[in-house]
Tab-separated table of C-alpha atoms in Angstrom:
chain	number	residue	atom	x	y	z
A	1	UNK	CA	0.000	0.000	0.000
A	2	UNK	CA	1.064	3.526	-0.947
A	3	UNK	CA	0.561	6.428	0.491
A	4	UNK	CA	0.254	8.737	-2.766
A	5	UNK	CA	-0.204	12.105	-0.979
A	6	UNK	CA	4.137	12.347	-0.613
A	7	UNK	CA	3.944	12.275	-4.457
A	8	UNK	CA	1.495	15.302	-5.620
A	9	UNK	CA	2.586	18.239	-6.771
A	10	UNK	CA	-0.700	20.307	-7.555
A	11	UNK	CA	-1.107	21.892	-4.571
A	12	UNK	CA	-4.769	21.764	-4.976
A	13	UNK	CA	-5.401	17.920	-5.488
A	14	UNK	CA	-3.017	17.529	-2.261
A	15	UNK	CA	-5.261	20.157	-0.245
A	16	UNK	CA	-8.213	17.986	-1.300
A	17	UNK	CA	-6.660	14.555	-0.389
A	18	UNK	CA	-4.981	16.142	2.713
A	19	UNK	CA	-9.005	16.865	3.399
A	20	UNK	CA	-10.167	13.433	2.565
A	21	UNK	CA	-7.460	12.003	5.215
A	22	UNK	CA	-8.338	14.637	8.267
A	23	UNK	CA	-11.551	15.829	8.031
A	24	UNK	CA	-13.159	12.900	6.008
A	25	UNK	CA	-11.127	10.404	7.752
A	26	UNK	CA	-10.859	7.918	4.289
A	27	UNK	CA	-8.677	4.952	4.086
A	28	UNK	CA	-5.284	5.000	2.310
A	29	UNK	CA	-6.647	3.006	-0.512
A	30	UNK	CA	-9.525	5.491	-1.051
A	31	UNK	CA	-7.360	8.206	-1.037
A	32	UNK	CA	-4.344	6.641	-3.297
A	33	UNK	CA	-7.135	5.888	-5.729
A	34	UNK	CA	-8.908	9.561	-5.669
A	35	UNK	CA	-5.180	11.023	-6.128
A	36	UNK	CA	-4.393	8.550	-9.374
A	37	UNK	CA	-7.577	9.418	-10.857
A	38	UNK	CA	-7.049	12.953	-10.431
A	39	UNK	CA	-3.476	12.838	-11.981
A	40	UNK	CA	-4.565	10.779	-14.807
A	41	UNK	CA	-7.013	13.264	-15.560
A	42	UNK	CA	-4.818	16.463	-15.133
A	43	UNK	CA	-2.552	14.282	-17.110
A	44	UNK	CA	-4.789	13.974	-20.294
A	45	UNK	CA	-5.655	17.566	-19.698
A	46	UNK	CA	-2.071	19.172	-20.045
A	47	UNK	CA	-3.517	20.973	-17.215
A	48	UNK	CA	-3.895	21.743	-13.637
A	49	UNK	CA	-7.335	20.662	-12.791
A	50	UNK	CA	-8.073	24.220	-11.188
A	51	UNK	CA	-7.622	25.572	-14.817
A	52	UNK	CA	-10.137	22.723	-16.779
A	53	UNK	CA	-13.182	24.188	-18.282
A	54	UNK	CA	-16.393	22.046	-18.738
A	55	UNK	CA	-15.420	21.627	-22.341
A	56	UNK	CA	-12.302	19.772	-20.816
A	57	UNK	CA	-14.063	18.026	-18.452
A	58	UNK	CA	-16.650	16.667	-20.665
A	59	UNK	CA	-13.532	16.093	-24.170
A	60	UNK	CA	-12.051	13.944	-21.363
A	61	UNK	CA	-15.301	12.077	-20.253
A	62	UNK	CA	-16.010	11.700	-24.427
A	63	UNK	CA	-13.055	9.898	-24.708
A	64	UNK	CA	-13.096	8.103	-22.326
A	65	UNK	CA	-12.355	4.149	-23.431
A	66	UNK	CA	-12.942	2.234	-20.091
A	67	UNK	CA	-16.415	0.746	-18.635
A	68	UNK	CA	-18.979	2.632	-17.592
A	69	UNK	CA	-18.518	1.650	-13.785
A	70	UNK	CA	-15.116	3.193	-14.065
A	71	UNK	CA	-16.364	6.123	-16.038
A	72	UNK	CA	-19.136	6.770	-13.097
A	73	UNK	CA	-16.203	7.017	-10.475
A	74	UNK	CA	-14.212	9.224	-12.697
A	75	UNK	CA	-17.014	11.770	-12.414
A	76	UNK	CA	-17.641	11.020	-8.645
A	77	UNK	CA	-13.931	11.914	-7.876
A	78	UNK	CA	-13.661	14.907	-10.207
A	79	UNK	CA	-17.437	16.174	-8.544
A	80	UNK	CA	-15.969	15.605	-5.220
A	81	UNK	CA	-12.496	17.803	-5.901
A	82	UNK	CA	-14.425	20.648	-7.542
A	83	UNK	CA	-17.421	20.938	-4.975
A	84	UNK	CA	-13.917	21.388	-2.052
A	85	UNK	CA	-12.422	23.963	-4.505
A	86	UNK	CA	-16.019	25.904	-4.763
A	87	UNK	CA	-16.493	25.464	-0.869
A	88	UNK	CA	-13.063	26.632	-0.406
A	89	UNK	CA	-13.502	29.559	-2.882
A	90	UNK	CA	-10.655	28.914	-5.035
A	91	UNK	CA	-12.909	28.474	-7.959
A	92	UNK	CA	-16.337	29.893	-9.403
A	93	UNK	CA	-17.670	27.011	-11.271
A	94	UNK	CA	-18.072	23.153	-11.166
A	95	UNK	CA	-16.644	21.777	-14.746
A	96	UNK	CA	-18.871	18.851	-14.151
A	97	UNK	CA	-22.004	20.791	-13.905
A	98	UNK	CA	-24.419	19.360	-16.756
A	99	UNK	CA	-22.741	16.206	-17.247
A	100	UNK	CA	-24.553	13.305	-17.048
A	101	UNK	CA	-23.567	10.476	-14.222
A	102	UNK	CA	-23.563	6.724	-16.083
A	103	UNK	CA	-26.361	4.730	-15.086
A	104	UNK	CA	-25.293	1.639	-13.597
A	105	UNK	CA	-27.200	-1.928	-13.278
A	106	UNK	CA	-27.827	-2.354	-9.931
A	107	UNK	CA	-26.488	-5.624	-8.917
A	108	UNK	CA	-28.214	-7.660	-6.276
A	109	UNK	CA	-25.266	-8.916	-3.800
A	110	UNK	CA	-24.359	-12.744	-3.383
A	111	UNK	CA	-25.432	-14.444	-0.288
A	112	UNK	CA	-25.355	-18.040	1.078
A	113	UNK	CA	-28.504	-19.538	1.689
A	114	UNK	CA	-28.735	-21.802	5.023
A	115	UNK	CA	-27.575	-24.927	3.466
A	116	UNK	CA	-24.667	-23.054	2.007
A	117	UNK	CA	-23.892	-21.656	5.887
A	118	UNK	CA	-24.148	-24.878	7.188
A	119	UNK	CA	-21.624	-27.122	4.175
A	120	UNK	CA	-19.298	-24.134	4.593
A	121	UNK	CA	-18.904	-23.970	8.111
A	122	UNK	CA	-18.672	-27.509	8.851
A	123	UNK	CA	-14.633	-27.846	8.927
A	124	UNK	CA	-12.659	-30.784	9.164
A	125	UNK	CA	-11.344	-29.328	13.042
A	126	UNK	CA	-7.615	-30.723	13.219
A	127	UNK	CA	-4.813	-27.810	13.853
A	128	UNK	CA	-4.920	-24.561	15.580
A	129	UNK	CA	-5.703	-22.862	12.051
A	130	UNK	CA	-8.617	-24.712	11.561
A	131	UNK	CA	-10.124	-23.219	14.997
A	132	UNK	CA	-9.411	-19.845	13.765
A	133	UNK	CA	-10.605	-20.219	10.366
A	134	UNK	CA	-14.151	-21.883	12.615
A	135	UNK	CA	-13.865	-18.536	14.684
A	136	UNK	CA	-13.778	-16.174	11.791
A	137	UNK	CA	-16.316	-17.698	9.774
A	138	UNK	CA	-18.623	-17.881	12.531
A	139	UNK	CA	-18.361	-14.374	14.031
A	140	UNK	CA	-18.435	-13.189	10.300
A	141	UNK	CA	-21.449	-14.474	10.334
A	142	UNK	CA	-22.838	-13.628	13.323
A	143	UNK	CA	-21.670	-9.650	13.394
A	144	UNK	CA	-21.888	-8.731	9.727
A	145	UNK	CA	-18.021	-7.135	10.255
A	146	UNK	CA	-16.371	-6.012	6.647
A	147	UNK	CA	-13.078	-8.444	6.517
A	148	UNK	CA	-11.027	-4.934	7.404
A	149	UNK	CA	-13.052	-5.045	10.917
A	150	UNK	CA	-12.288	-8.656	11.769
A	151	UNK	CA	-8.448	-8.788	10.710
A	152	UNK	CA	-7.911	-5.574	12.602
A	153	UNK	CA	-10.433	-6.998	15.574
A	154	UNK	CA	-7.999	-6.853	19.017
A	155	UNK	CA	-8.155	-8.947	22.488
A	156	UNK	CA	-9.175	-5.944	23.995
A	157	UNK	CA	-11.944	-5.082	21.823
A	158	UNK	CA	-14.236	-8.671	23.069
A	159	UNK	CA	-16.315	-8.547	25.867
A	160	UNK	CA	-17.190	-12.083	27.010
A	161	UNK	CA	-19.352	-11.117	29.697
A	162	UNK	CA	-21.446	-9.118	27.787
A	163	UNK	CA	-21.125	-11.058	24.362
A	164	UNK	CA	-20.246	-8.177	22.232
A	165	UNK	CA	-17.358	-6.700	19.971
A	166	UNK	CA	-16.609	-3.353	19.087
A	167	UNK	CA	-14.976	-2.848	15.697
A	168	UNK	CA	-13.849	0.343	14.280
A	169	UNK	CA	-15.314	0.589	10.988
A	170	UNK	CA	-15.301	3.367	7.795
A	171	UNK	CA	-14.154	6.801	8.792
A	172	UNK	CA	-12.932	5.126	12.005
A	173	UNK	CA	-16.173	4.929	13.420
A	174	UNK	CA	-16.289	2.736	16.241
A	175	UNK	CA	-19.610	0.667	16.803
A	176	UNK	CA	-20.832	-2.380	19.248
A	177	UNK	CA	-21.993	-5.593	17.614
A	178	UNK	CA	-23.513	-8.254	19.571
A	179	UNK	CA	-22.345	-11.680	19.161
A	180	UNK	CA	-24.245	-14.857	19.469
A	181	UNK	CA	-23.260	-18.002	21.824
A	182	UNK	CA	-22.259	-20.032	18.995
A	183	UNK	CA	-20.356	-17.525	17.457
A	184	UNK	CA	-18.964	-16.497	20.904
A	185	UNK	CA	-18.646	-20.374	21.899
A	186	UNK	CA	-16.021	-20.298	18.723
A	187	UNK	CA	-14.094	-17.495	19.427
A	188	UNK	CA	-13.386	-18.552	23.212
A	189	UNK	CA	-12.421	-22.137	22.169
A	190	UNK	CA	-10.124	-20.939	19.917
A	191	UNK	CA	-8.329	-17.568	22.140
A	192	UNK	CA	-8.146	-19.979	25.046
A	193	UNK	CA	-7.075	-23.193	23.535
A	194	UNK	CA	-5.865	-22.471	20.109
A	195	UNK	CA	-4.231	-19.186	19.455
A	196	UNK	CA	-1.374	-19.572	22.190
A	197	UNK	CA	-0.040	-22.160	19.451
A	198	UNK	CA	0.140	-19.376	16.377
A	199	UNK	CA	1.595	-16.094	19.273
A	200	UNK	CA	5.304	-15.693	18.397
A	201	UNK	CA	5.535	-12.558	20.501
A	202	UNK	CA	3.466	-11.297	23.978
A	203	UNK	CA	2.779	-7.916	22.743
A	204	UNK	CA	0.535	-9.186	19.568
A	205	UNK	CA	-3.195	-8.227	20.777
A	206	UNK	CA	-4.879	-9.201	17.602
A	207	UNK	CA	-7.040	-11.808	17.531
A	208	UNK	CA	-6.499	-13.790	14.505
A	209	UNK	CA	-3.055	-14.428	13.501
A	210	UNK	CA	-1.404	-16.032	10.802
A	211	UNK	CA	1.281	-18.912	10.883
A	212	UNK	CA	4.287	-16.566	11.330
A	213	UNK	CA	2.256	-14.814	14.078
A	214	UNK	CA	1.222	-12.087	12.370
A	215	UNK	CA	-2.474	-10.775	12.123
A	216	UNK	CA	-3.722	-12.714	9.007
A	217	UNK	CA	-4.590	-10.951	5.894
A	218	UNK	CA	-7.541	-9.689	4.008
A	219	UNK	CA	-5.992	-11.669	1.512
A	220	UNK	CA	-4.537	-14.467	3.295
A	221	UNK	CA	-8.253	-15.120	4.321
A	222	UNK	CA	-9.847	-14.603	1.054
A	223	UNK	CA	-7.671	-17.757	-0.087
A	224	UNK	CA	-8.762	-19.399	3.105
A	225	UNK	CA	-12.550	-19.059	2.090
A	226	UNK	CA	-11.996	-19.759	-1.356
A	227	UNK	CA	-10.355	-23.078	-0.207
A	228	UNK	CA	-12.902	-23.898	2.089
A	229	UNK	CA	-16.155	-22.897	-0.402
A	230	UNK	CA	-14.353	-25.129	-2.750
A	231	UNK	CA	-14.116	-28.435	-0.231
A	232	UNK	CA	-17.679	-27.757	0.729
A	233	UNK	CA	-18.736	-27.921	-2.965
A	234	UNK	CA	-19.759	-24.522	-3.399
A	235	UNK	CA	-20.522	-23.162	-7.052
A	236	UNK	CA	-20.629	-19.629	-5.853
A	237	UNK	CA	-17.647	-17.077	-5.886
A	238	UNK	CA	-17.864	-16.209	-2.503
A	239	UNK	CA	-15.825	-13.524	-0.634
A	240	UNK	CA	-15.857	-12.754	2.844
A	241	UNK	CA	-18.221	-9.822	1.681
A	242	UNK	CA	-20.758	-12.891	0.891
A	243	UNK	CA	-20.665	-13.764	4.299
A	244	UNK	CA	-21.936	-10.103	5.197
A	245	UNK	CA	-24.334	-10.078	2.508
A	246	UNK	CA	-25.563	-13.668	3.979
A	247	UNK	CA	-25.947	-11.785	7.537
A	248	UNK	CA	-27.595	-8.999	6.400
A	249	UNK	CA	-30.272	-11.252	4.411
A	250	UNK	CA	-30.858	-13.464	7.089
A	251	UNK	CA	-31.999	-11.002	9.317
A	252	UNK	CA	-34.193	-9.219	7.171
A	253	UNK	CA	-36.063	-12.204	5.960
A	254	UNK	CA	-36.301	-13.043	9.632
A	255	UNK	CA	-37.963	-9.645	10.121
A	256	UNK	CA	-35.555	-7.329	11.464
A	257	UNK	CA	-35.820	-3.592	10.764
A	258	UNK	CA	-33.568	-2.167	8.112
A	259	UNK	CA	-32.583	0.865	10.592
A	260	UNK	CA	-31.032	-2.170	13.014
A	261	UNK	CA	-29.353	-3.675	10.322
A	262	UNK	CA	-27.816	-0.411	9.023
A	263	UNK	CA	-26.223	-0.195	12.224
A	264	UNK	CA	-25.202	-3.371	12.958
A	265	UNK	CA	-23.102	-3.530	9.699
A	266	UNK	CA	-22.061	-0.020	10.157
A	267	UNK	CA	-23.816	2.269	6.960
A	268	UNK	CA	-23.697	6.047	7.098
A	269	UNK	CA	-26.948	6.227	4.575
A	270	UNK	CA	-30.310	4.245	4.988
A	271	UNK	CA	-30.105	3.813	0.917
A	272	UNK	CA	-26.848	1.407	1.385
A	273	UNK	CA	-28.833	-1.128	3.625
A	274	UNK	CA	-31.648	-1.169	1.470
A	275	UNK	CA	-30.066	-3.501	-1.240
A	276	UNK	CA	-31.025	-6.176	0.855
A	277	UNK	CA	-34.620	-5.412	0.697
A	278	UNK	CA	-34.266	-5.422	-3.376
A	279	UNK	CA	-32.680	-8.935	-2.515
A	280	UNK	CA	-35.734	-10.079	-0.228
A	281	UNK	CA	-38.449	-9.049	-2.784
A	282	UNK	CA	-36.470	-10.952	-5.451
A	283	UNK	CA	-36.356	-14.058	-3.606
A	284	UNK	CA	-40.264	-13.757	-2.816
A	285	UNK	CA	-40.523	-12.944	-6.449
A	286	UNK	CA	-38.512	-16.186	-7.404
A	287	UNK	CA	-40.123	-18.368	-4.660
A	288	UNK	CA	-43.719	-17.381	-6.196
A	289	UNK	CA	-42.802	-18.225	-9.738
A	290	UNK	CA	-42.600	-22.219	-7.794
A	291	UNK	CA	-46.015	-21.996	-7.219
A	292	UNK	CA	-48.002	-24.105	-8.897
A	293	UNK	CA	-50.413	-21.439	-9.928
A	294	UNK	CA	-47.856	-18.816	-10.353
A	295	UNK	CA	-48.226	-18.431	-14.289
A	296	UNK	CA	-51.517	-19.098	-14.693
């Protein structure tokens, strides 16, 4: 990961990234990416962005050769950067103003269904990594984290007693998850009996470490749960985002409210969470069209 705010030269673009890390609070990777797309652009330009007129703006967009996902956060990014130059005075006018944002095909996330859960879950339980792998599937599961939120998830941050966790999500917002007994059952067996046999060092207060002792990877993990989808004979290319996709469903289709669920997996807007409703009424749609009277 680098950190591409030491490389900028525009002293604009770095005021706006320097905003995104302090006052937005953004990850690296969110702000590397921002930065990159705003060079590329000044790039093609021959210009500092400050100078671009809409005709620039809109000769780059035009031109532009890659998909239309890409081309959507293009515009989102440039949007973003103008709106902090107009709210910081340094310019009169938003380039972007009257172009149009690419409509995108809303795409209904992947879950699990409960058979899926259940094939995927039940793992051959021989060697200390094969208790965590049980723990972190399970409180996945259970809590809904992003993969971020678990790898990063510290000793100190479990309350047994109480049967919660507190992660520190997006924009290092801190929230409390509750944790069920199975789930909770998991993570104890494995802390207490399991983990002492992966610590290399005393100070290391994260919870799930690799081989060398390390705290495991996002994408150490993702070839964990591709390895373990693939011995439980799942068709479905699953990432540990599936697994919050498969929390979130559950609970709505088991009647939870969509406010509880937006903070339980830790959305600033309503409109994120409410994918999963889409989801819901598809699968009602889909279960109807079994009926035996369903096209009649």
């Amino acid at each position: 990961m680098r950190n591409i705010i030491n490389s900028i030269e525009d002293k604009d673009v770095l005021s706006f990234l320097e905003y995104l890390k302090y006052e937005r609070r953004l990850s690296v990777n969110t702000i590397d990416s921002y930065g990159e797309n705003l060079l590329l652009v000044s790039k093609y330009l021959n210009k500092d962005l400050i100078n671009a007129t809409r005709d620039d703006i809109k000769n780059f967009f035009d031109n532009f050769d890659g998909d239309v996902k890409t081309k959507a956060h293009y515009l989102t990014v440039l949007n973003s950067f103008y709106k902090y130059l107009l709210f910081m005075g340094k310019c009169s006018i938003n380039p972007c103003d009257g172009i149009k944002h690419p409509k995108l095909s809303k795409k209904l996330p992947e879950y699990l269904t409960g058979e899926e859960i259940n094939k995927l879950f039940d793992i051959r339980l021989t060697k200390p990594i094969d208790y965590r792998n049980k723990a972190m599937l399970e409180v996945l599961y259970a809590t809904g984290t992003r993969i971020s939120e678990l790898i990063n998830l510290e000793l100190n941050q479990i309350d047994f007693d109480e049967c919660i966790i507190r992660v520190t999500g997006k924009g290092k917002k801190d929230r409390i998850i509750p944790i069920g007994d199975t789930a909770m059952d998991a993570l104890k067996n494995y802390i207490l009996n399991y983990r002492i046999f992966l610590v290399k060092t005393n100070d290391n207060n994260y919870v799930f470490l690799n081989k060398n002792g390390s705290k495991i990877s996002r994408q150490g993990f993702f070839k964990i749960l591709k390895g373990l989808a693939f011995d439980a004979g799942i068709k479905k290319d699953i990432s540990p985002h599936t697994i919050r996709h498969s929390f979130a469903t559950n609970l709505l289709n088991n009647g939870a409210d969509l406010r509880i669920i937006q903070e339980l997996l830790g959305h600033e807007n309503l409109q994120t969470t409410e994918i999963y409703s889409h989801l819901t009424n598809k699968k009602i749609e889909d279960d109807y069209q079994n009926h035996p009277h369903a096209n009649n």
